[in-house]
PDB file of C-alpha atoms and ligand atoms in Angstrom:
ATOM      1  CA  MET U 153      -0.036   0.050  -0.069  1.00 78.00           C
ATOM      2  CA  LEU U 154       1.292   3.662  -0.538  1.00 92.00           C
ATOM      3  CA  ASN U 155       2.559   5.290   2.439  1.00 91.00           C
ATOM      4  CA  LEU U 156       0.938   8.746   2.039  1.00 97.00           C
ATOM      5  CA  PRO U 157       2.204  11.826   3.684  1.00 98.00           C
ATOM      6  CA  LYS U 158       0.296  14.094   6.348  1.00 98.00           C
ATOM      7  CA  LEU U 159      -0.183  17.018   3.893  1.00 98.00           C
ATOM      8  CA  ILE U 160      -0.922  16.574   0.106  1.00 98.00           C
ATOM      9  CA  GLY U 161      -0.711  19.742  -2.234  1.00 98.00           C
ATOM     10  CA  HIS U 162      -4.228  20.720  -3.606  1.00 99.00           C
ATOM     11  CA  ARG U 163      -4.189  21.568  -7.131  1.00 99.00           C
ATOM     12  CA  GLY U 164      -0.528  22.499  -6.544  1.00 98.00           C
ATOM     13  CA  VAL U 165      -0.936  24.956  -3.570  1.00 98.00           C
ATOM     14  CA  LYS U 166      -4.125  26.830  -4.732  1.00 98.00           C
ATOM     15  CA  ASP U 167      -4.094  29.466  -2.512  1.00 98.00           C
ATOM     16  CA  LEU U 168      -0.659  30.493  -3.297  1.00 98.00           C
ATOM     17  CA  SER U 169      -0.239  30.153  -6.822  1.00 98.00           C
ATOM     18  CA  PRO U 170      -2.815  29.452  -9.820  1.00 98.00           C
ATOM     19  CA  GLU U 171      -4.109  26.032  -9.438  1.00 99.00           C
ATOM     20  CA  ASN U 172      -3.243  23.432 -11.682  1.00 99.00           C
ATOM     21  CA  THR U 173      -0.471  25.191 -13.189  1.00 99.00           C
ATOM     22  CA  ILE U 174       3.341  24.191 -13.231  1.00 98.00           C
ATOM     23  CA  GLU U 175       3.757  27.490 -11.302  1.00 98.00           C
ATOM     24  CA  SER U 176       1.698  26.073  -8.335  1.00 98.00           C
ATOM     25  CA  LEU U 177       3.352  22.514  -8.566  1.00 98.00           C
ATOM     26  CA  ASN U 178       6.760  24.079  -8.404  1.00 98.00           C
ATOM     27  CA  LEU U 179       6.065  26.305  -5.338  1.00 98.00           C
ATOM     28  CA  ALA U 180       4.127  23.213  -3.494  1.00 98.00           C
ATOM     29  CA  LYS U 181       7.358  21.368  -4.097  1.00 98.00           C
ATOM     30  CA  LYS U 182       9.667  24.427  -3.029  1.00 97.00           C
ATOM     31  CA  ILE U 183       7.614  24.934   0.143  1.00 96.00           C
ATOM     32  CA  GLY U 184       8.215  21.169   1.065  1.00 97.00           C
ATOM     33  CA  LEU U 185       5.374  19.139  -0.178  1.00 98.00           C
ATOM     34  CA  ASN U 186       6.364  15.837  -1.909  1.00 97.00           C
ATOM     35  CA  TRP U 187       3.027  14.813  -3.199  1.00 98.00           C
ATOM     36  CA  ILE U 188       0.581  17.029  -4.846  1.00 98.00           C
ATOM     37  CA  GLU U 189      -2.799  16.227  -5.975  1.00 99.00           C
ATOM     38  CA  PHE U 190      -4.285  18.007  -9.558  1.00 99.00           C
ATOM     39  CA  ASP U 191      -7.392  17.563 -11.625  1.00 99.00           C
ATOM     40  CA  VAL U 192      -7.187  16.172 -15.082  1.00 98.00           C
ATOM     41  CA  LYS U 193      -9.915  16.202 -17.880  1.00 98.00           C
ATOM     42  CA  ILE U 194      -9.379  16.413 -21.795  1.00 98.00           C
ATOM     43  CA  SER U 195      -9.624  18.918 -24.627  1.00 98.00           C
ATOM     44  CA  LYS U 196     -11.519  18.520 -27.770  1.00 98.00           C
ATOM     45  CA  ASP U 197      -8.672  16.833 -29.546  1.00 98.00           C
ATOM     46  CA  LEU U 198      -8.346  14.046 -26.639  1.00 98.00           C
ATOM     47  CA  ILE U 199      -5.123  15.669 -24.913  1.00 98.00           C
ATOM     48  CA  PRO U 200      -5.530  15.437 -21.151  1.00 98.00           C
ATOM     49  CA  ILE U 201      -4.998  18.695 -19.336  1.00 99.00           C
ATOM     50  CA  LEU U 202      -4.861  19.968 -15.893  1.00 99.00           C
ATOM     51  CA  PHE U 203      -8.174  21.689 -15.179  1.00 98.00           C
ATOM     52  CA  HIS U 204     -10.697  21.762 -12.289  1.00 98.00           C
ATOM     53  CA  ASP U 205     -13.790  23.377 -13.255  1.00 98.00           C
ATOM     54  CA  ASP U 206     -16.354  21.886 -15.722  1.00 97.00           C
ATOM     55  CA  SER U 207     -16.167  25.236 -17.839  1.00 98.00           C
ATOM     56  CA  LEU U 208     -13.243  27.745 -18.509  1.00 98.00           C
ATOM     57  CA  GLU U 209     -14.563  31.222 -16.959  1.00 98.00           C
ATOM     58  CA  ARG U 210     -13.579  31.358 -13.426  1.00 98.00           C
ATOM     59  CA  THR U 211      -9.725  30.363 -13.640  1.00 98.00           C
ATOM     60  CA  THR U 212      -9.031  31.403 -17.508  1.00 98.00           C
ATOM     61  CA  ASN U 213     -10.026  34.442 -19.956  1.00 98.00           C
ATOM     62  CA  GLY U 214     -11.524  31.517 -21.919  1.00 98.00           C
ATOM     63  CA  THR U 215     -15.244  30.288 -22.356  1.00 98.00           C
ATOM     64  CA  GLY U 216     -17.069  27.190 -22.676  1.00 98.00           C
ATOM     65  CA  LEU U 217     -16.013  23.938 -21.702  1.00 98.00           C
ATOM     66  CA  PRO U 218     -12.502  22.602 -21.998  1.00 98.00           C
ATOM     67  CA  ILE U 219     -14.026  19.652 -24.135  1.00 98.00           C
ATOM     68  CA  GLU U 220     -15.487  22.040 -26.920  1.00 98.00           C
ATOM     69  CA  HIS U 221     -11.912  23.415 -27.628  1.00 98.00           C
ATOM     70  CA  ASN U 222      -8.434  21.904 -29.174  1.00 98.00           C
ATOM     71  CA  TYR U 223      -5.577  22.116 -26.730  1.00 98.00           C
ATOM     72  CA  LYS U 224      -4.098  24.864 -29.308  1.00 98.00           C
ATOM     73  CA  TYR U 225      -6.827  27.254 -28.328  1.00 98.00           C
ATOM     74  CA  LEU U 226      -6.845  26.056 -24.505  1.00 98.00           C
ATOM     75  CA  LYS U 227      -2.907  26.737 -24.442  1.00 98.00           C
ATOM     76  CA  GLN U 228      -3.154  30.237 -25.200  1.00 98.00           C
ATOM     77  CA  LEU U 229      -5.625  31.180 -22.715  1.00 98.00           C
ATOM     78  CA  ASP U 230      -4.519  33.211 -19.477  1.00 99.00           C
ATOM     79  CA  ALA U 231      -4.843  30.890 -16.632  1.00 99.00           C
ATOM     80  CA  GLY U 232      -3.379  33.040 -14.103  1.00 98.00           C
ATOM     81  CA  SER U 233      -4.973  36.238 -14.403  1.00 98.00           C
ATOM     82  CA  PHE U 234      -7.727  35.255 -12.277  1.00 98.00           C
ATOM     83  CA  PHE U 235      -5.349  34.844  -9.368  1.00 98.00           C
ATOM     84  CA  TYR U 236      -3.027  37.746 -10.007  1.00 98.00           C
ATOM     85  CA  LYS U 237      -5.650  40.023 -11.316  1.00 98.00           C
ATOM     86  CA  LYS U 238      -3.439  41.260 -14.102  1.00 98.00           C
ATOM     87  CA  SER U 239      -2.446  39.334 -17.472  1.00 98.00           C
ATOM     88  CA  THR U 240       0.176  36.804 -16.918  1.00 98.00           C
ATOM     89  CA  ASN U 241       2.001  33.948 -19.419  1.00 98.00           C
ATOM     90  CA  ILE U 242       0.791  31.387 -17.221  1.00 99.00           C
ATOM     91  CA  TYR U 243      -1.131  28.761 -19.224  1.00 99.00           C
ATOM     92  CA  ILE U 244      -3.166  25.477 -18.852  1.00 99.00           C
ATOM     93  CA  PRO U 245      -0.421  22.684 -19.065  1.00 99.00           C
ATOM     94  CA  THR U 246      -0.869  19.220 -20.510  1.00 99.00           C
ATOM     95  CA  PHE U 247      -1.006  15.999 -18.013  1.00 98.00           C
ATOM     96  CA  GLU U 248       2.185  14.853 -20.083  1.00 98.00           C
ATOM     97  CA  GLU U 249       4.166  17.944 -19.521  1.00 98.00           C
ATOM     98  CA  ILE U 250       3.310  17.688 -15.821  1.00 98.00           C
ATOM     99  CA  LEU U 251       4.331  14.067 -15.688  1.00 98.00           C
ATOM    100  CA  PHE U 252       7.797  15.187 -16.937  1.00 98.00           C
ATOM    101  CA  PHE U 253       7.691  17.787 -14.531  1.00 98.00           C
ATOM    102  CA  CYS U 254       6.783  15.500 -11.343  1.00 98.00           C
ATOM    103  CA  ILE U 255       9.757  13.072 -12.833  1.00 98.00           C
ATOM    104  CA  LYS U 256      11.998  15.777 -12.840  1.00 98.00           C
ATOM    105  CA  LYS U 257      11.282  17.223  -9.580  1.00 98.00           C
ATOM    106  CA  ASN U 258      10.628  13.797  -8.002  1.00 98.00           C
ATOM    107  CA  ILE U 259       7.153  14.798  -6.746  1.00 98.00           C
ATOM    108  CA  ASN U 260       4.544  11.820  -5.990  1.00 98.00           C
ATOM    109  CA  PHE U 261       1.139  12.870  -7.348  1.00 98.00           C
ATOM    110  CA  ASN U 262      -2.673  12.105  -7.025  1.00 99.00           C
ATOM    111  CA  ILE U 263      -4.301  12.337 -10.378  1.00 99.00           C
ATOM    112  CA  GLU U 264      -8.021  13.249  -9.851  1.00 99.00           C
ATOM    113  CA  LEU U 265     -10.133  12.183 -12.822  1.00 98.00           C
ATOM    114  CA  LYS U 266     -12.248  15.102 -13.490  1.00 98.00           C
ATOM    115  CA  PRO U 267     -14.066  14.457 -16.913  1.00 97.00           C
ATOM    116  CA  ASN U 268     -16.568  16.831 -18.602  1.00 95.00           C
ATOM    117  CA  LYS U 269     -19.818  14.916 -18.462  1.00 96.00           C
ATOM    118  CA  GLY U 270     -20.357  12.406 -21.276  1.00 98.00           C
ATOM    119  CA  PHE U 271     -16.699  12.218 -21.824  1.00 98.00           C
ATOM    120  CA  GLU U 272     -15.614   9.558 -19.225  1.00 98.00           C
ATOM    121  CA  SER U 273     -14.499   6.893 -21.161  1.00 98.00           C
ATOM    122  CA  LYS U 274     -12.470   9.020 -23.652  1.00 98.00           C
ATOM    123  CA  THR U 275     -10.916  10.843 -20.516  1.00 98.00           C
ATOM    124  CA  VAL U 276      -9.635   7.612 -18.768  1.00 98.00           C
ATOM    125  CA  LYS U 277      -8.308   6.254 -22.005  1.00 98.00           C
ATOM    126  CA  SER U 278      -6.539   9.240 -22.917  1.00 98.00           C
ATOM    127  CA  ILE U 279      -5.045   9.626 -19.446  1.00 98.00           C
ATOM    128  CA  ALA U 280      -4.073   5.957 -19.360  1.00 98.00           C
ATOM    129  CA  LYS U 281      -2.303   6.073 -22.541  1.00 98.00           C
ATOM    130  CA  THR U 282      -0.391   9.211 -21.511  1.00 98.00           C
ATOM    131  CA  LEU U 283       0.625   7.815 -18.389  1.00 98.00           C
ATOM    132  CA  THR U 284       1.457   4.323 -19.738  1.00 97.00           C
ATOM    133  CA  ASN U 285       3.782   5.961 -22.503  1.00 96.00           C
ATOM    134  CA  LEU U 286       6.257   7.347 -19.815  1.00 97.00           C
ATOM    135  CA  LYS U 287       8.486   5.213 -17.559  1.00 95.00           C
ATOM    136  CA  PHE U 288       9.196   6.592 -13.937  1.00 97.00           C
ATOM    137  CA  SER U 289       9.339   5.242 -10.457  1.00 96.00           C
ATOM    138  CA  ASN U 290       7.307   8.289  -8.483  1.00 98.00           C
ATOM    139  CA  GLN U 291       4.440   7.161  -6.602  1.00 98.00           C
ATOM    140  CA  TYR U 292       1.043   7.818  -7.509  1.00 98.00           C
ATOM    141  CA  PHE U 293      -2.746   7.012  -7.121  1.00 98.00           C
ATOM    142  CA  PHE U 294      -5.794   7.864  -8.969  1.00 98.00           C
ATOM    143  CA  SER U 295      -8.799   9.384  -7.318  1.00 98.00           C
ATOM    144  CA  SER U 296     -12.332  10.283  -8.487  1.00 98.00           C
ATOM    145  CA  PHE U 297     -15.762  11.399  -7.626  1.00 97.00           C
ATOM    146  CA  ASP U 298     -17.184   9.546 -10.568  1.00 97.00           C
ATOM    147  CA  LEU U 299     -16.954   5.775  -9.616  1.00 96.00           C
ATOM    148  CA  ASN U 300     -17.379   4.654 -13.195  1.00 97.00           C
ATOM    149  CA  SER U 301     -14.122   6.505 -14.395  1.00 98.00           C
ATOM    150  CA  LEU U 302     -12.271   4.601 -11.557  1.00 98.00           C
ATOM    151  CA  ILE U 303     -13.714   1.392 -12.467  1.00 98.00           C
ATOM    152  CA  MET U 304     -12.867   1.902 -15.910  1.00 98.00           C
ATOM    153  CA  MET U 305      -9.390   2.938 -15.052  1.00 98.00           C
ATOM    154  CA  LYS U 306      -8.788  -0.195 -12.894  1.00 98.00           C
ATOM    155  CA  LYS U 307      -9.516  -1.973 -15.908  1.00 98.00           C
ATOM    156  CA  ILE U 308      -6.978  -0.460 -17.946  1.00 98.00           C
ATOM    157  CA  LEU U 309      -4.306  -0.104 -14.884  1.00 98.00           C
ATOM    158  CA  PRO U 310      -5.255  -2.844 -12.544  1.00 98.00           C
ATOM    159  CA  HIS U 311      -2.181  -2.489 -10.453  1.00 97.00           C
ATOM    160  CA  SER U 312      -2.461   1.238  -9.903  1.00 98.00           C
ATOM    161  CA  ASN U 313      -3.991   2.747  -6.715  1.00 98.00           C
ATOM    162  CA  TYR U 314      -7.428   3.948  -6.273  1.00 98.00           C
ATOM    163  CA  SER U 315      -9.267   6.358  -3.822  1.00 98.00           C
ATOM    164  CA  PHE U 316     -12.909   7.091  -4.066  1.00 98.00           C
ATOM    165  CA  LEU U 317     -13.863  10.738  -3.474  1.00 98.00           C
ATOM    166  CA  VAL U 318     -17.079  11.252  -1.284  1.00 96.00           C
ATOM    167  CA  ASN U 319     -18.821  14.913  -0.990  1.00 95.00           C
ATOM    168  CA  ASP U 320     -22.033  13.368   1.187  1.00 92.00           C
ATOM    169  CA  PHE U 321     -23.656  10.349   2.041  1.00 90.00           C
ATOM    170  CA  LYS U 322     -27.054  11.234   0.321  1.00 79.00           C
ATOM    171  CA  ASN U 323     -28.335   9.974  -2.958  1.00 70.00           C
ATOM    172  CA  ASN U 324     -28.050   6.212  -2.167  1.00 70.00           C
ATOM    173  CA  GLN U 325     -24.483   6.850  -1.283  1.00 80.00           C
ATOM    174  CA  SER U 326     -24.429   5.684   2.538  1.00 91.00           C
ATOM    175  CA  LEU U 327     -20.929   4.905   4.128  1.00 93.00           C
ATOM    176  CA  SER U 328     -21.864   1.221   4.355  1.00 92.00           C
ATOM    177  CA  ASP U 329     -22.806   1.304   0.488  1.00 92.00           C
ATOM    178  CA  ILE U 330     -19.350   2.776  -0.380  1.00 93.00           C
ATOM    179  CA  ILE U 331     -17.311   0.502   1.719  1.00 95.00           C
ATOM    180  CA  VAL U 332     -18.829  -2.444  -0.217  1.00 95.00           C
ATOM    181  CA  ILE U 333     -17.925  -0.577  -3.251  1.00 94.00           C
ATOM    182  CA  ALA U 334     -14.385  -0.014  -2.072  1.00 95.00           C
ATOM    183  CA  ASN U 335     -14.122  -3.913  -1.254  1.00 96.00           C
ATOM    184  CA  LYS U 336     -15.361  -5.007  -4.395  1.00 96.00           C
ATOM    185  CA  TYR U 337     -13.031  -2.829  -6.675  1.00 97.00           C
ATOM    186  CA  ASN U 338     -10.161  -3.202  -4.083  1.00 97.00           C
ATOM    187  CA  PHE U 339      -9.947   0.774  -3.553  1.00 98.00           C
ATOM    188  CA  PHE U 340      -7.117   1.694  -0.965  1.00 98.00           C
ATOM    189  CA  CYS U 341      -8.748   4.875   0.293  1.00 98.00           C
ATOM    190  CA  PHE U 342     -11.504   7.363   0.801  1.00 98.00           C
ATOM    191  CA  GLY U 343     -11.170  11.155   0.119  1.00 98.00           C
ATOM    192  CA  ILE U 344     -13.804  12.751   2.274  1.00 97.00           C
ATOM    193  CA  ASN U 345     -15.098  16.219   2.342  1.00 98.00           C
ATOM    194  CA  LEU U 346     -14.350  17.966   5.962  1.00 98.00           C
ATOM    195  CA  ASN U 347     -18.080  18.685   6.103  1.00 96.00           C
ATOM    196  CA  ILE U 348     -18.957  14.984   6.582  1.00 96.00           C
ATOM    197  CA  VAL U 349     -15.842  13.948   8.660  1.00 97.00           C
ATOM    198  CA  ASN U 350     -16.412  12.772  12.073  1.00 96.00           C
ATOM    199  CA  SER U 351     -14.641  10.206  14.638  1.00 97.00           C
ATOM    200  CA  GLU U 352     -17.467   7.548  13.536  1.00 96.00           C
ATOM    201  CA  VAL U 353     -16.883   7.941  10.097  1.00 96.00           C
ATOM    202  CA  ILE U 354     -13.095   7.953  10.360  1.00 98.00           C
ATOM    203  CA  ASP U 355     -13.210   4.614  12.691  1.00 97.00           C
ATOM    204  CA  ILE U 356     -15.494   2.455  10.221  1.00 96.00           C
ATOM    205  CA  ILE U 357     -13.155   3.614   7.296  1.00 97.00           C
ATOM    206  CA  LEU U 358     -10.216   2.478   8.965  1.00 97.00           C
ATOM    207  CA  GLU U 359     -11.843  -0.726  10.589  1.00 97.00           C
ATOM    208  CA  ASN U 360     -12.243  -1.790   6.920  1.00 97.00           C
ATOM    209  CA  ASN U 361      -8.596  -1.315   6.364  1.00 97.00           C
ATOM    210  CA  LEU U 362      -9.105   1.612   3.988  1.00 97.00           C
ATOM    211  CA  LEU U 363      -7.207   5.192   4.489  1.00 98.00           C
ATOM    212  CA  VAL U 364      -8.892   8.474   4.784  1.00 98.00           C
ATOM    213  CA  THR U 365      -7.951  11.743   3.023  1.00 98.00           C
ATOM    214  CA  VAL U 366      -9.856  14.866   4.024  1.00 98.00           C
ATOM    215  CA  TYR U 367     -10.315  17.773   1.498  1.00 98.00           C
ATOM    216  CA  SER U 368     -12.242  21.087   1.712  1.00 98.00           C
ATOM    217  CA  ASN U 369     -13.241  24.135  -0.111  1.00 97.00           C
ATOM    218  CA  LYS U 370     -11.284  26.324   1.760  1.00 96.00           C
ATOM    219  CA  ASN U 371      -7.954  25.715   3.455  1.00 98.00           C
ATOM    220  CA  ILE U 372      -8.037  23.276   6.484  1.00 98.00           C
ATOM    221  CA  SER U 373      -6.264  25.117   9.594  1.00 98.00           C
ATOM    222  CA  VAL U 374      -3.369  23.599  11.724  1.00 97.00           C
ATOM    223  CA  ASN U 375      -5.853  23.217  14.433  1.00 97.00           C
ATOM    224  CA  GLU U 376      -8.271  21.268  11.965  1.00 98.00           C
ATOM    225  CA  ALA U 377      -5.718  19.330  10.824  1.00 98.00           C
ATOM    226  CA  ASN U 378      -4.099  18.203  14.163  1.00 97.00           C
ATOM    227  CA  GLN U 379      -7.703  16.841  15.000  1.00 98.00           C
ATOM    228  CA  LEU U 380      -8.150  15.066  11.850  1.00 98.00           C
ATOM    229  CA  TRP U 381      -4.565  13.307  12.581  1.00 98.00           C
ATOM    230  CA  SER U 382      -5.254  12.459  15.931  1.00 98.00           C
ATOM    231  CA  LYS U 383      -8.383  10.771  14.666  1.00 98.00           C
ATOM    232  CA  GLY U 384      -6.799   8.695  12.263  1.00 98.00           C
ATOM    233  CA  VAL U 385      -7.053  10.684   9.292  1.00 98.00           C
ATOM    234  CA  ASN U 386      -4.046   9.842   7.003  1.00 98.00           C
ATOM    235  CA  SER U 387      -3.622  12.756   4.757  1.00 98.00           C
ATOM    236  CA  ILE U 388      -5.094  16.203   4.329  1.00 98.00           C
ATOM    237  CA  PHE U 389      -5.142  18.148   0.905  1.00 98.00           C
ATOM    238  CA  ILE U 390      -4.176  21.700   1.715  1.00 98.00           C
ATOM    239  CA  ASP U 391      -4.309  24.956  -0.266  1.00 98.00           C
ATOM    240  CA  ASP U 392      -1.712  26.789   1.675  1.00 98.00           C
ATOM    241  CA  PRO U 393       0.620  24.823   3.982  1.00 98.00           C
ATOM    242  CA  THR U 394       2.803  27.885   5.027  1.00 96.00           C
ATOM    243  CA  LYS U 395       1.533  27.519   8.738  1.00 96.00           C
ATOM    244  CA  PHE U 396       2.476  24.067   9.062  1.00 96.00           C
ATOM    245  CA  LYS U 397       5.749  22.778   9.821  1.00 88.00           C
ATOM    246  CA  LEU U 398       7.319  21.124   6.817  1.00 76.00           C
ATOM    247  CA  ILE U 399      10.295  19.012   6.419  1.00 52.00           C
TER     248      ILE U 399
HETATM  249  O1  G3P L 254      -8.950  15.137  -4.111  1.00 50.08           O
HETATM  250  C1  G3P L 254      -9.457  16.206  -3.363  1.00 50.08           C
HETATM  251  C2  G3P L 254     -10.240  17.346  -3.928  1.00 50.08           C
HETATM  252  O2  G3P L 254      -9.287  17.703  -5.084  1.00 50.08           O
HETATM  253  C3  G3P L 254     -11.483  16.932  -4.275  1.00 50.08           C
HETATM  254  O3  G3P L 254     -12.087  18.286  -4.657  1.00 50.08           O
HETATM  255  O4  G3P L 254     -13.130  19.751  -6.282  1.00 50.08           O
HETATM  256  O5  G3P L 254     -10.744  20.095  -5.160  1.00 50.08           O
HETATM  257  O6  G3P L 254     -11.237  18.468  -6.972  1.00 50.08           O
HETATM  258  P1  G3P L 254     -11.917  19.205  -5.725  1.00 50.08           P
HETATM  259 MG1   MG L 255      -9.188  17.857  -7.230  1.00 50.08          MG
END
């Protein structure tokens, strides 16, 4: 099983640098994070890229969905101006470029499968192809909120590690249901939203020999992190780790 660290950079370090960019991953590593999470989806011409949202508006000066555009268009967008409030040369990187970067910098990584709706299968296949074309010894794992994407990827890459992301326990997704799923597909971990984490949830997951990671839509504080770790949480996705002691 993977030996995950206490802190994993979230989209690089998303509160310190434009998310899901080389700049953000570089800063995360410089600060001392050796594991980094990023989101991957595909362009119209099936190139896997780092991108979080469904659509381009929030983090770039483009419009529409990434899947509606070829990478040539996506690459010339400004993916840093939303953060710096002035124009930048920061762009949406390809997943391949990021893999080369992680290999060079010795960064372990969490690939979150974030397909645009209806493109799950193409996304999984394109990511798997890019990954298997490269030789590397970095540790990594896949995660996704989309169970089918994880199952599809596991069929292609059965020996990789898989974590199921859970935002809530509504909609036929009770904790016991998802534990059955995790056991069936041999997932090693659950990534749980801070809003639904408590000691009982953590204990049940740990009793089932699964790891727990925790994410949030705002930066998790040192106090919150200490409480989570003391309850048995393995790793926390961190937006800004500067108040933490890093080795
Ligand atoms: O994997 C943890 C986290 O990245 C999941 O949420 O929306 O930031 O991708 P999101
Ligand atoms: Mg993510």
